[in-house]
PDB file of C-alpha atoms in Angstrom:
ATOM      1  CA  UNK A   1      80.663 -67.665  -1.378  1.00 48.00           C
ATOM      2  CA  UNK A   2      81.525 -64.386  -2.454  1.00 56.00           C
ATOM      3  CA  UNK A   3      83.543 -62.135  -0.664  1.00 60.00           C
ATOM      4  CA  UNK A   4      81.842 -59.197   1.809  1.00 64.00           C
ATOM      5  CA  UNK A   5      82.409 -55.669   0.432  1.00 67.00           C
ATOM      6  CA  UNK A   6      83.510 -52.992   3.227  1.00 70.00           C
ATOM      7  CA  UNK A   7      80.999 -51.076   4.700  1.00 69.00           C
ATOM      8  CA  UNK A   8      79.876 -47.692   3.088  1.00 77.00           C
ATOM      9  CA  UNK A   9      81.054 -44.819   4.822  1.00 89.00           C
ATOM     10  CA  UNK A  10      80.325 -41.072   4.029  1.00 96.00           C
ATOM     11  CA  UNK A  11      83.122 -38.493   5.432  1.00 97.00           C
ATOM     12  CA  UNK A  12      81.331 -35.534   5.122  1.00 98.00           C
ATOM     13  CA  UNK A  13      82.926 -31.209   5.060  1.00 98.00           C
ATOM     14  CA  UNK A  14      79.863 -28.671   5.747  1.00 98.00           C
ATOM     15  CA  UNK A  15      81.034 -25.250   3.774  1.00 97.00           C
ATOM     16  CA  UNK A  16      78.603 -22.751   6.666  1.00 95.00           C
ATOM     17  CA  UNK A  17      76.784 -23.505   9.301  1.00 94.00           C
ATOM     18  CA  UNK A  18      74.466 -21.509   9.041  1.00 91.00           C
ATOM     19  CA  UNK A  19      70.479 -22.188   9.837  1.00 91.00           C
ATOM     20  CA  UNK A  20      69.746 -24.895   6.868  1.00 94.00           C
ATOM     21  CA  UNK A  21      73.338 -26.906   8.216  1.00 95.00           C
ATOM     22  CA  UNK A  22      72.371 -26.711  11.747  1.00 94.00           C
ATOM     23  CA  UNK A  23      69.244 -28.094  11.148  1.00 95.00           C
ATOM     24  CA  UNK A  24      70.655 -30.867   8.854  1.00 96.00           C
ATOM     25  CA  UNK A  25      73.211 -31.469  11.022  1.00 96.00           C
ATOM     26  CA  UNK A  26      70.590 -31.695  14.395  1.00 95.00           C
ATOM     27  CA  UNK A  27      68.215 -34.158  11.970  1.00 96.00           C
ATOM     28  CA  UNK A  28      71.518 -36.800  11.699  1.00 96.00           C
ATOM     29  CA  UNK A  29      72.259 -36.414  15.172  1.00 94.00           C
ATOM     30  CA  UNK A  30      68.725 -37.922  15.493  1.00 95.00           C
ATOM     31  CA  UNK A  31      68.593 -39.954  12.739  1.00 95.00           C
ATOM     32  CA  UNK A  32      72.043 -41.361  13.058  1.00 93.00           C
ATOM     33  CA  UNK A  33      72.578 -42.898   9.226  1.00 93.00           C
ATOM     34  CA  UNK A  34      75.471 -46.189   9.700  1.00 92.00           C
ATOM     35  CA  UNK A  35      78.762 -44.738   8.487  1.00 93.00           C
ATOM     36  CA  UNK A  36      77.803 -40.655   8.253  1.00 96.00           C
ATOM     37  CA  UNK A  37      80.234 -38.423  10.030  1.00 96.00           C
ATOM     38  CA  UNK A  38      80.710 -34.854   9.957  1.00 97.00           C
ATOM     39  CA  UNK A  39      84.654 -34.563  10.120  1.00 96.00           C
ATOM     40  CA  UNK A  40      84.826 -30.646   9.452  1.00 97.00           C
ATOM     41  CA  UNK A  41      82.902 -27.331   9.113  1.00 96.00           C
ATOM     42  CA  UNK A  42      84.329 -24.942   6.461  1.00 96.00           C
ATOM     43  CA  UNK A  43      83.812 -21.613   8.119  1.00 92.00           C
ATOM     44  CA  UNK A  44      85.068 -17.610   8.099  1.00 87.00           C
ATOM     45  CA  UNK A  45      85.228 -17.323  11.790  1.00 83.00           C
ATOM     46  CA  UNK A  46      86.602 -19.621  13.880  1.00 77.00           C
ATOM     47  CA  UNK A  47      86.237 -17.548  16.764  1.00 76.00           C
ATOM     48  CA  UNK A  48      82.167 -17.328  16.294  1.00 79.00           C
ATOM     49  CA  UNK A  49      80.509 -19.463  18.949  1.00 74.00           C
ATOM     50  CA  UNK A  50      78.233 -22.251  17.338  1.00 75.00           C
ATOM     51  CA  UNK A  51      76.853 -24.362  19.930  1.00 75.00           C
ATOM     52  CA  UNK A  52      75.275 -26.964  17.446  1.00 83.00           C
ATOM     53  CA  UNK A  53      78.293 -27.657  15.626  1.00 86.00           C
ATOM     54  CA  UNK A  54      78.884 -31.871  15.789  1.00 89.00           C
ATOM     55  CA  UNK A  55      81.139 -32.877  18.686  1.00 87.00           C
ATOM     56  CA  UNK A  56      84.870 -33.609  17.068  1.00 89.00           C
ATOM     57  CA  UNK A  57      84.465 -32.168  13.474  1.00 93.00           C
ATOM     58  CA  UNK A  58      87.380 -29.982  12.665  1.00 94.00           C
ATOM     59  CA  UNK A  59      86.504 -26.144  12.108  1.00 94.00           C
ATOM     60  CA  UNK A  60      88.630 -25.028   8.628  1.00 96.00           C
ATOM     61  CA  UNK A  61      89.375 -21.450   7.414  1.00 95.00           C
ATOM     62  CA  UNK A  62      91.301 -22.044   4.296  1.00 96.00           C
ATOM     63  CA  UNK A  63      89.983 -24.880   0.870  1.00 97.00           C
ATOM     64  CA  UNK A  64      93.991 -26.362   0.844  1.00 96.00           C
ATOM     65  CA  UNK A  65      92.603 -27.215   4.329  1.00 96.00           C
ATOM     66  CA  UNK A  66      90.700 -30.271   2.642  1.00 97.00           C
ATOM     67  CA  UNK A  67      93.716 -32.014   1.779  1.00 96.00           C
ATOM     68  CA  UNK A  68      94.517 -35.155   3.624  1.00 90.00           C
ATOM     69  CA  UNK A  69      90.873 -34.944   5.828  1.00 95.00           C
ATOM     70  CA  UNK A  70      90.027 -37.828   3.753  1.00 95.00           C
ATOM     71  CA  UNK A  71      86.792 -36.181   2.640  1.00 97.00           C
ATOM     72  CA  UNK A  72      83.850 -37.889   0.244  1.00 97.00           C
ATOM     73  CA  UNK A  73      81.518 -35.442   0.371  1.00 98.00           C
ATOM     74  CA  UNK A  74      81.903 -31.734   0.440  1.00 98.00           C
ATOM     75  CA  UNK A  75      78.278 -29.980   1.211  1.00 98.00           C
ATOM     76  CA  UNK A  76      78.067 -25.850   0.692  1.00 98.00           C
ATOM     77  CA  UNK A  77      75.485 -24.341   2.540  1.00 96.00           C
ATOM     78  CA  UNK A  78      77.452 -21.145   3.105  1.00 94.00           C
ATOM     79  CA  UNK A  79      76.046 -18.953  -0.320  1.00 92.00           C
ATOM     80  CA  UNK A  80      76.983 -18.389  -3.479  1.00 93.00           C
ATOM     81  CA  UNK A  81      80.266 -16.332  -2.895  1.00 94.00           C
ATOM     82  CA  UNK A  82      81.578 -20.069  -0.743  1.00 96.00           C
ATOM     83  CA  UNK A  83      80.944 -22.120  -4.187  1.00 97.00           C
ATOM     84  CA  UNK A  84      83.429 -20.105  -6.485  1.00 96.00           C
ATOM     85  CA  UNK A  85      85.818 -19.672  -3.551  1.00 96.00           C
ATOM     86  CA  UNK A  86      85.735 -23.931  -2.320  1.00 98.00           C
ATOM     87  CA  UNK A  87      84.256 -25.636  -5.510  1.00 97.00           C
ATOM     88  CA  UNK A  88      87.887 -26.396  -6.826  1.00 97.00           C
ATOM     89  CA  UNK A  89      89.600 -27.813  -3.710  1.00 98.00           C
ATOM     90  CA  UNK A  90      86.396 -29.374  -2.816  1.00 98.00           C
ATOM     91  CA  UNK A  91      86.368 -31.530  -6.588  1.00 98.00           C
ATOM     92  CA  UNK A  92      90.295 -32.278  -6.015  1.00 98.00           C
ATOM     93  CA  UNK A  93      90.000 -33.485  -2.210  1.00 98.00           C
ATOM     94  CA  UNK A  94      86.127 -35.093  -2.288  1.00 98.00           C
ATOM     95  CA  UNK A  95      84.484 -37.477  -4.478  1.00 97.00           C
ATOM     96  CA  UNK A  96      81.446 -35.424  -4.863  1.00 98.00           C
ATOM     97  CA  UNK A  97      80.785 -31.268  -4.029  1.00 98.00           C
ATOM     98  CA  UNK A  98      77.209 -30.800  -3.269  1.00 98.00           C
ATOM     99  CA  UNK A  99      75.706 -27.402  -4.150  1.00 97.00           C
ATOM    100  CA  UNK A 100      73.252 -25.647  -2.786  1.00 95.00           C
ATOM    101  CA  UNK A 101      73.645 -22.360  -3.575  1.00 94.00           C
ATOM    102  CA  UNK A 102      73.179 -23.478  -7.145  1.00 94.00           C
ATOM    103  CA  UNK A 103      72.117 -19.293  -8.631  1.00 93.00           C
ATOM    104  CA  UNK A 104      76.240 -19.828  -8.374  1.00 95.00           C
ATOM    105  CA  UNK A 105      75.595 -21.430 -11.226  1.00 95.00           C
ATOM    106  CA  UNK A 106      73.746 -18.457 -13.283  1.00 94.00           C
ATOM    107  CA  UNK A 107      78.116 -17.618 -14.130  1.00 94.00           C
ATOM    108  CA  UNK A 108      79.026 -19.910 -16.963  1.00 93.00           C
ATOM    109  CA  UNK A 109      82.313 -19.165 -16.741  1.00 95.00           C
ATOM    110  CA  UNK A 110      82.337 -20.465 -13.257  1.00 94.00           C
ATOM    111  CA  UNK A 111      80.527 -23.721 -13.735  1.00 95.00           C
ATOM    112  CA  UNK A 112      82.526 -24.253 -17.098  1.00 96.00           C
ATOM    113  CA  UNK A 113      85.799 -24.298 -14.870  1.00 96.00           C
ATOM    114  CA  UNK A 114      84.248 -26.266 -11.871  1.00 97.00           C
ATOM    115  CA  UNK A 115      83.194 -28.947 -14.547  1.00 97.00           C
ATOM    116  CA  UNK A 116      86.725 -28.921 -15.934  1.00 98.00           C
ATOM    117  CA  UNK A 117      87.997 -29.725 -12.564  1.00 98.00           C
ATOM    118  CA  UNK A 118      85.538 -32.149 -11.851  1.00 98.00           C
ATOM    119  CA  UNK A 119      86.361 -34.120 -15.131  1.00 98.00           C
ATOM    120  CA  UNK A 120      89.575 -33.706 -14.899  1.00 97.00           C
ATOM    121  CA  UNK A 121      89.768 -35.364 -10.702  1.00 97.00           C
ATOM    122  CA  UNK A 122      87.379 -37.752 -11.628  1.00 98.00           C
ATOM    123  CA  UNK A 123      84.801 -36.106  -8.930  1.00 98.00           C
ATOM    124  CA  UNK A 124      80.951 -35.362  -9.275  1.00 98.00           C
ATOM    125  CA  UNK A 125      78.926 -31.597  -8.393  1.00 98.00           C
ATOM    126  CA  UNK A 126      75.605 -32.413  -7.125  1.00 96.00           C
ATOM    127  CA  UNK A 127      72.524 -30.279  -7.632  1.00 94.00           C
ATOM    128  CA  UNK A 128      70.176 -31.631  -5.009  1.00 93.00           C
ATOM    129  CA  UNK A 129      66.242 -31.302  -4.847  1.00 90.00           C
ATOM    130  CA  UNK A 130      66.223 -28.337  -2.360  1.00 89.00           C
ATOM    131  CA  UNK A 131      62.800 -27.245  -1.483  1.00 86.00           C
ATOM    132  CA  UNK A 132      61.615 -28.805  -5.014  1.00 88.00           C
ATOM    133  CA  UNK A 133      61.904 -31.954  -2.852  1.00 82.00           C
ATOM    134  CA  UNK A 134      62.460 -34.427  -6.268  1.00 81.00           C
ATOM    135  CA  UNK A 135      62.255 -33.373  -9.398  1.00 86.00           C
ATOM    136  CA  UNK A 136      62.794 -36.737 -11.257  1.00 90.00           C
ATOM    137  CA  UNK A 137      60.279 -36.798 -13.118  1.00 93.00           C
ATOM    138  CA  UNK A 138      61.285 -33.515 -14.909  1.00 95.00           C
ATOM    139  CA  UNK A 139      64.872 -35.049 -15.608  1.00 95.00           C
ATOM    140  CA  UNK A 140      63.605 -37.576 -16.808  1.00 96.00           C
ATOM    141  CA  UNK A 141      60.996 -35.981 -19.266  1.00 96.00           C
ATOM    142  CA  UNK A 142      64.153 -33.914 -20.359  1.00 96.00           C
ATOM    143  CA  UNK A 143      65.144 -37.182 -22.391  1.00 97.00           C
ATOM    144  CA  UNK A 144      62.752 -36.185 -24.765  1.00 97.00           C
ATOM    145  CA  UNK A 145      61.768 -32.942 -26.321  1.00 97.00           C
ATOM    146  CA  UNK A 146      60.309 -30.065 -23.468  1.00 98.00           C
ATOM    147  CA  UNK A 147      58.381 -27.302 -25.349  1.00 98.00           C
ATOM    148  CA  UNK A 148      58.048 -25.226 -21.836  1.00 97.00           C
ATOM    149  CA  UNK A 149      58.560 -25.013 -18.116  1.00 98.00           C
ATOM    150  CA  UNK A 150      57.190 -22.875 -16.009  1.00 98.00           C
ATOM    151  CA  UNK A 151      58.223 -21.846 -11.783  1.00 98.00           C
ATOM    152  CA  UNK A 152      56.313 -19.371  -9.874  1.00 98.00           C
ATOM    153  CA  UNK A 153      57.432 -18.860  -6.551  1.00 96.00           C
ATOM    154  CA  UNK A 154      55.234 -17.740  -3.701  1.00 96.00           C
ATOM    155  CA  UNK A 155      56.308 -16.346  -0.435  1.00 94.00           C
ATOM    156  CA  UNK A 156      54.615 -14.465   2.394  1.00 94.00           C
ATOM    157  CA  UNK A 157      55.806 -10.743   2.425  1.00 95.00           C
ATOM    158  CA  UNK A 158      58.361 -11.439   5.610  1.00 92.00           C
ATOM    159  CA  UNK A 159      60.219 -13.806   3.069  1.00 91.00           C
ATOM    160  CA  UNK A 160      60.637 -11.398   0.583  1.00 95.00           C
ATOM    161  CA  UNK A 161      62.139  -8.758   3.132  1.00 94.00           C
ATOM    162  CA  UNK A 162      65.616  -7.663   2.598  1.00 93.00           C
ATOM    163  CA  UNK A 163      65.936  -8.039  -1.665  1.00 94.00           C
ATOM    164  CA  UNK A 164      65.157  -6.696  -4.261  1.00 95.00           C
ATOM    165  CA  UNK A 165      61.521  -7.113  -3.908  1.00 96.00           C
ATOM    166  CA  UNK A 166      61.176  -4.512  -1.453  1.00 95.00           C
ATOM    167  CA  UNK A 167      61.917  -2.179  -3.645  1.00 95.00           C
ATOM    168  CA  UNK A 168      59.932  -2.855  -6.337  1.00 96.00           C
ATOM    169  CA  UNK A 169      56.702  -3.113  -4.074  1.00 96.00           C
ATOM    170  CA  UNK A 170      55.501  -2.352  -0.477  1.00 96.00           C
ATOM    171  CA  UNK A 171      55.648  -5.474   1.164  1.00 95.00           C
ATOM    172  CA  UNK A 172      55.034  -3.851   4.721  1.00 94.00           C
ATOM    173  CA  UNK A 173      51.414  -2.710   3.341  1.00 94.00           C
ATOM    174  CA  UNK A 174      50.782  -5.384   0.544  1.00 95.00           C
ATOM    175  CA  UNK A 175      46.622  -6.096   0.826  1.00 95.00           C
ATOM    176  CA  UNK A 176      46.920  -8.853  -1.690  1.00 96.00           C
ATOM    177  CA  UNK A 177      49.190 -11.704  -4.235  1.00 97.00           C
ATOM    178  CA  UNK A 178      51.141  -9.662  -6.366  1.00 97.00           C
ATOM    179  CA  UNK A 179      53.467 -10.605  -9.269  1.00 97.00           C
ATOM    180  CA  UNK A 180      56.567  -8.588  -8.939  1.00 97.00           C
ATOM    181  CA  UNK A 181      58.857 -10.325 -10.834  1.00 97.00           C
ATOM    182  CA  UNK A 182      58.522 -12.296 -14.280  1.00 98.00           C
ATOM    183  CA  UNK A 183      61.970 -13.554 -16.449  1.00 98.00           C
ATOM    184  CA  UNK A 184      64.141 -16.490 -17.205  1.00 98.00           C
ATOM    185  CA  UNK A 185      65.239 -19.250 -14.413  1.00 97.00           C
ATOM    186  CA  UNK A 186      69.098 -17.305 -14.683  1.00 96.00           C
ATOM    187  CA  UNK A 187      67.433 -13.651 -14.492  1.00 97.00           C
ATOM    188  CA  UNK A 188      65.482 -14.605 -11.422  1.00 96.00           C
ATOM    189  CA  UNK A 189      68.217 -16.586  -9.670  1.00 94.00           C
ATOM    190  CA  UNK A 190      70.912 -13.418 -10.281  1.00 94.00           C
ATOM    191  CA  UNK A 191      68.563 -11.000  -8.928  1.00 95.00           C
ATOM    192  CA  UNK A 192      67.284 -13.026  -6.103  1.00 94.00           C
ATOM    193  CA  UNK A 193      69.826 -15.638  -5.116  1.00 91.00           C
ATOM    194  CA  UNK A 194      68.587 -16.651  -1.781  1.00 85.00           C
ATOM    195  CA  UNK A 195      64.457 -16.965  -2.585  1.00 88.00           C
ATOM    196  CA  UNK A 196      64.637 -17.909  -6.327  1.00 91.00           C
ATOM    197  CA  UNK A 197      68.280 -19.563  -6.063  1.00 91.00           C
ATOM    198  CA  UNK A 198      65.511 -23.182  -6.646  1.00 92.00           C
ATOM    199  CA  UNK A 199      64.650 -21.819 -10.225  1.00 95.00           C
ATOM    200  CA  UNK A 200      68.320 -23.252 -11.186  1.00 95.00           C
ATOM    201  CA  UNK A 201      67.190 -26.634  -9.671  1.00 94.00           C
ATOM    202  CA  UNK A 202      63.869 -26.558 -12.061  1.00 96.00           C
ATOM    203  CA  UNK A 203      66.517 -24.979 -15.182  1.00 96.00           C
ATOM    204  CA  UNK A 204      69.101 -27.842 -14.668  1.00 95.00           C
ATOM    205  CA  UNK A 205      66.767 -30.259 -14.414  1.00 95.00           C
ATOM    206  CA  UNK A 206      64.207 -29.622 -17.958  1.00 96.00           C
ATOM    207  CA  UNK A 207      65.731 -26.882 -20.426  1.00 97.00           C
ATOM    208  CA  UNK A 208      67.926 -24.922 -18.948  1.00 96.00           C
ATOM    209  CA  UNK A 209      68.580 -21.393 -17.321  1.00 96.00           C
ATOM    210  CA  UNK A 210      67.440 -19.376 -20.183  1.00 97.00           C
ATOM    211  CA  UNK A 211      64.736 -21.362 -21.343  1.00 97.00           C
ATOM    212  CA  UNK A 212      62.986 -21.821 -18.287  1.00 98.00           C
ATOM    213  CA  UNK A 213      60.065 -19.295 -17.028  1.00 98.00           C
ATOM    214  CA  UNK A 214      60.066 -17.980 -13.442  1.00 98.00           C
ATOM    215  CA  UNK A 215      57.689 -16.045 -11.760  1.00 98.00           C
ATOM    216  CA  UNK A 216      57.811 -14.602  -8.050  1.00 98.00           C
ATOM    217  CA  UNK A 217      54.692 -13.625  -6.122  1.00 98.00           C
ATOM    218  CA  UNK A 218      54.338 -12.285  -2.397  1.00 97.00           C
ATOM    219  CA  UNK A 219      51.399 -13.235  -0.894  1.00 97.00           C
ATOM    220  CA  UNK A 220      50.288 -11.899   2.532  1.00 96.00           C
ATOM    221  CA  UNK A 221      47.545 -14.677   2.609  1.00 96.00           C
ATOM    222  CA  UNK A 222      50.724 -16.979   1.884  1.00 95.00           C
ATOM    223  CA  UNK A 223      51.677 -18.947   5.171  1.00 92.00           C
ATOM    224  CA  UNK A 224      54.310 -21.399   3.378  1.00 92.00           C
ATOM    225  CA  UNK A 225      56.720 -20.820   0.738  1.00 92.00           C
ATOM    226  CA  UNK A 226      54.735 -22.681  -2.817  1.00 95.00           C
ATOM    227  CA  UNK A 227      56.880 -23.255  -5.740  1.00 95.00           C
ATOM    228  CA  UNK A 228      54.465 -24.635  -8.905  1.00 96.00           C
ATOM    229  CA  UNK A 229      56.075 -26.179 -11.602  1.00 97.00           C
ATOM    230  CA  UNK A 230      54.432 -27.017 -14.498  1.00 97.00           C
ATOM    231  CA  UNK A 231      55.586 -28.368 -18.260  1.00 97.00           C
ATOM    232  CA  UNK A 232      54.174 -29.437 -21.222  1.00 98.00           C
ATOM    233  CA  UNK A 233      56.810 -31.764 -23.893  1.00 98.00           C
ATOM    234  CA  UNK A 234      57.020 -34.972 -25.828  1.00 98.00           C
ATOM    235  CA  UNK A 235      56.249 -36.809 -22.477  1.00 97.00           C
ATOM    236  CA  UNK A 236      53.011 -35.617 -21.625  1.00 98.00           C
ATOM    237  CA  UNK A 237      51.854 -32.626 -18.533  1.00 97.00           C
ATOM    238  CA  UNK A 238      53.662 -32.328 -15.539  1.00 96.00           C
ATOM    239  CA  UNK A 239      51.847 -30.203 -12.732  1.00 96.00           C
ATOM    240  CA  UNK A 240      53.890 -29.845  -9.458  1.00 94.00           C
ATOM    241  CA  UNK A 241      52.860 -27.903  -6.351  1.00 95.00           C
ATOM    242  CA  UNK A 242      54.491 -27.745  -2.955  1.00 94.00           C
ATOM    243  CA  UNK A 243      54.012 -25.722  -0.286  1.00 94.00           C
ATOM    244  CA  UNK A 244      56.884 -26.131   1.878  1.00 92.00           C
ATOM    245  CA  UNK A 245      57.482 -24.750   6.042  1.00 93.00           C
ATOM    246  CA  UNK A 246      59.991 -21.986   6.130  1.00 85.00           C
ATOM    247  CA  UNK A 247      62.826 -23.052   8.234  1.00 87.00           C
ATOM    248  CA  UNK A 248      61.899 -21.433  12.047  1.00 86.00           C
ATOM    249  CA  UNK A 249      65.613 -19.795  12.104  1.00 85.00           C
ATOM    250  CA  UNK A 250      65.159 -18.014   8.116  1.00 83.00           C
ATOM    251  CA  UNK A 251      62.033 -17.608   6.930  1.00 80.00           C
ATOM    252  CA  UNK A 252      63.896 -17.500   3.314  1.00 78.00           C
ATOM    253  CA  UNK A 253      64.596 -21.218   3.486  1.00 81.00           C
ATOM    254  CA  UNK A 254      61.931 -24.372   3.251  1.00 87.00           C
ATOM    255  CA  UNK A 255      62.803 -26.967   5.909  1.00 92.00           C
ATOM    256  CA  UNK A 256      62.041 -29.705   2.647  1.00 93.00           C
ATOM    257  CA  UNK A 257      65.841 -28.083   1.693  1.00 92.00           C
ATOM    258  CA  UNK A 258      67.176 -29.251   5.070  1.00 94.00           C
ATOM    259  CA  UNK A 259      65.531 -32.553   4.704  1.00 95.00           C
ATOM    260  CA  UNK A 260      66.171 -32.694   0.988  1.00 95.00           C
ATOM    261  CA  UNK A 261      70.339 -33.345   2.054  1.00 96.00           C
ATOM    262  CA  UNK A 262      69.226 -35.648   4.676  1.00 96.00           C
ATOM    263  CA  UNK A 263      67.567 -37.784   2.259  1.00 96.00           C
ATOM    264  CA  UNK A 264      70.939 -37.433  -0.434  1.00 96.00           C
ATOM    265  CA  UNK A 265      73.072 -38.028   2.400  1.00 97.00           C
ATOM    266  CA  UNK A 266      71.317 -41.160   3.784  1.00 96.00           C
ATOM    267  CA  UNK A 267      70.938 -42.045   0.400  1.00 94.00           C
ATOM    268  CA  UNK A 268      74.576 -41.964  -0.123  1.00 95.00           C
ATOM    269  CA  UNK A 269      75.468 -45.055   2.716  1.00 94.00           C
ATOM    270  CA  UNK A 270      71.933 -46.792   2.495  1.00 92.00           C
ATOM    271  CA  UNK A 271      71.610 -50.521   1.256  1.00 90.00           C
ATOM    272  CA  UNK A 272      68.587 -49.441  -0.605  1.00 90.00           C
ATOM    273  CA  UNK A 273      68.496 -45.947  -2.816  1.00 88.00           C
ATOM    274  CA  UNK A 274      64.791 -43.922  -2.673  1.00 84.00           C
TER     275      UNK A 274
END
């Protein structure tokens, strides 16, 4: 008989706590995955209340902070400034660094030294789906020749409040869908980091940041955020729609990105991988 194999466990450091954290940190609670634990939240204020925050994880200010916590997973949900200032510590003192502020990412320079790091400590980044939910099947095609991808994101007007979009149109008196924004996957992800920061999840996984087509619509007839991604390539057609619920505490965010790390956590400790 062969011998048992200990049990998986996942050790797990939030970077934020923001709304999308909260709410993947109240869906474990429920959910309660066999070896998951939330040991610490990486935050700038200590002194902020955050009722939600899981009973006996360590608040930490500082990334030398990781060392000796014992960490596998390191999860940033904090924005794209958090990812350049934890990704190294995070790849020295965690198996894997999970990014979700991947328009991080649009800085070469940056993800050439955090994939140094991470080859050089034997660790992983992550890209997860986000509010794509999966895009496997778009990896995968990537094995073979992709002549074109296209990602056109559609948001109510609320959504689109507070970037650049509201000053390129009215969004308080916008009658109909308009098209404010058309570039590359790295263009669309710099200028909009928080709604179009999934165009880097559609980039990484077909032909990359520069190759890939983005387009951003705000629709006032719009009641979920859409993304549509579509690409044509040795493989065949791939047509992909969602139309994902905003998160209730940022209309910015889907919930399928909360649930999205759910599923890559669970998927991290469970005896079978979906």
């Amino acid at each position: 008989m062969s011998a048992s194999r200990p049990r998986r466990r996942l050790r797990l450091c939030f970077v934020g706590w923001g709304a999308i954290a909260s709410r993947v940190g109240e869906l474990l609670a429920e959910r309660q995955p066999a070896g998951v634990e939330i040991v610490a939240v990486a935050v700038r204020d200590p002194e902020i209340g955050r009722p939600s925050m899981p009973t006996g994880a360590r608040l930490i200010t500082r990334p030398n902070e990781l060392a000796g916590l014992d960490i596998d997973m390191v999860i940033e949900v904090a924005g794209r400034p958090a990812v350049a200032i934890w990704g190294e510590a995070a790849l020295r003192h965690a198996a894997s660094f999970v990014v979700s502020s991947v328009s991080a990412f649009t800085d070469e320079s940056m993800l050439g030294l955090l994939l140094a790091v991470a080859d050089e400590a034997g660790s992983r980044i992550v890209v997860p789906s986000g509010a794509l939910g999966d895009l496997g099947a778009l990896a995968a095609a990537s094995v073979l020749p992709i002549d074109e991808v296209r990602h056109t994101i559609v948001k109510p007007p609320l959504a689109w409040q507070g970037t650049r979009a509201a000053e390129m149109i009215d969004l308080d008196r916008l009658a109909r869908r308009t098209e404010f924004f058309a570039g590359t996957a790295r263009q669309a992800a710099d200028a909009f980091p928080q709604n179009a920061n999934v165009a880097v999840i559609s980039a990484l996984s077909g032909i990359g940041l520069d190759r890939t087509r983005v387009v951003l619509v705000a629709d006032p007839a719009a009641v979920r955020n859409i993304h549509e991604v579509s690409a044509i390539g040795a493989f065949g057609k791939l047509d992909l729609r969602l139309e994902n619920e905003a998160l209730k505490t940022n209309p910015k965010s889907s919930e399928m990105t909360a649930l999205s790390l759910v599923r890559l956590i669970e998927n991290a400790v469970a005896p079978l991988v979906r």
